[in-house]
Amino acid sequence: MGRKIGTVAALVIAAAFVTGTASAAEIAPSKPTRLGPYEYLSTCLHVGNKGMVSGRWEDYDCRKTHGKTYLYPRY
């Protein structure tokens, strides 16, 4: 009987661990893949530089699409 209780306890602990890990993954914020649109390239470059200085991303690109400029951070 003691062996069955130990097995059940191990299964309960394992289930709690797996459930807790999944919840933590769902809560973790995702990093943006595109920011904007910005009306001017200079604004995009300014925001991109501020992101690098603050450590939010390592590098970035500013690309113009349909008359608007978007910032694409690189992590």
XYZ file of C-alpha atoms in Angstrom:
75
model
C 0.000 0.000 0.000
C 2.830 2.417 0.800
C 4.247 1.920 -2.668
C 0.934 2.900 -4.306
C 0.737 6.115 -2.267
C 4.280 7.011 -3.291
C 3.467 6.421 -6.960
C 0.295 8.510 -6.748
C 2.173 11.308 -4.984
C 4.862 11.287 -7.675
C 2.220 11.521 -10.406
C 0.484 14.430 -8.653
C 3.771 16.310 -8.265
C 4.698 15.660 -11.906
C 1.280 16.873 -13.097
C 1.597 20.034 -10.988
C 5.049 20.697 -12.431
C 3.915 20.266 -16.040
C 0.838 22.441 -15.476
C 2.914 25.161 -13.787
C 5.440 25.168 -16.624
C 2.736 25.527 -19.263
C 1.157 28.400 -17.372
C 4.475 30.219 -17.102
C 5.025 29.849 -20.848
C 1.603 31.288 -21.602
C 2.199 34.293 -19.312
C 5.636 35.187 -20.703
C 5.378 38.290 -22.902
C 6.354 37.881 -26.534
C 8.826 40.206 -28.202
C 7.356 42.383 -30.930
C 8.358 41.568 -34.492
C 7.298 44.937 -35.908
C 6.650 48.364 -34.410
C 4.983 51.328 -36.020
C 3.879 52.660 -38.372
C 5.953 55.815 -38.267
C 5.230 58.636 -40.669
C 8.903 59.601 -41.021
C 12.071 57.535 -41.325
C 13.756 59.843 -38.798
C 11.165 58.908 -36.161
C 11.743 55.203 -36.763
C 15.511 55.657 -36.474
C 15.085 57.626 -33.247
C 12.902 54.934 -31.659
C 15.263 52.209 -32.902
C 18.288 53.899 -31.339
C 16.449 54.397 -28.040
C 15.598 50.678 -28.010
C 19.243 49.754 -28.509
C 20.466 52.127 -25.786
C 17.882 50.808 -23.316
C 18.778 47.193 -24.136
C 15.377 46.228 -25.557
C 17.010 44.879 -28.750
C 20.507 44.434 -30.187
C 19.880 45.986 -33.596
C 16.990 47.023 -35.837
C 15.892 47.820 -39.369
C 13.520 50.547 -40.551
C 11.624 49.546 -43.697
C 9.089 51.524 -45.692
C 5.897 49.681 -46.685
C 2.889 51.310 -48.365
C 4.071 54.807 -47.481
C 4.623 54.054 -43.783
C 7.851 53.143 -42.040
C 8.020 50.164 -39.650
C 10.721 49.251 -37.143
C 11.847 45.617 -37.073
C 13.891 44.911 -33.930
C 16.562 42.187 -33.949
C 17.074 40.443 -30.610
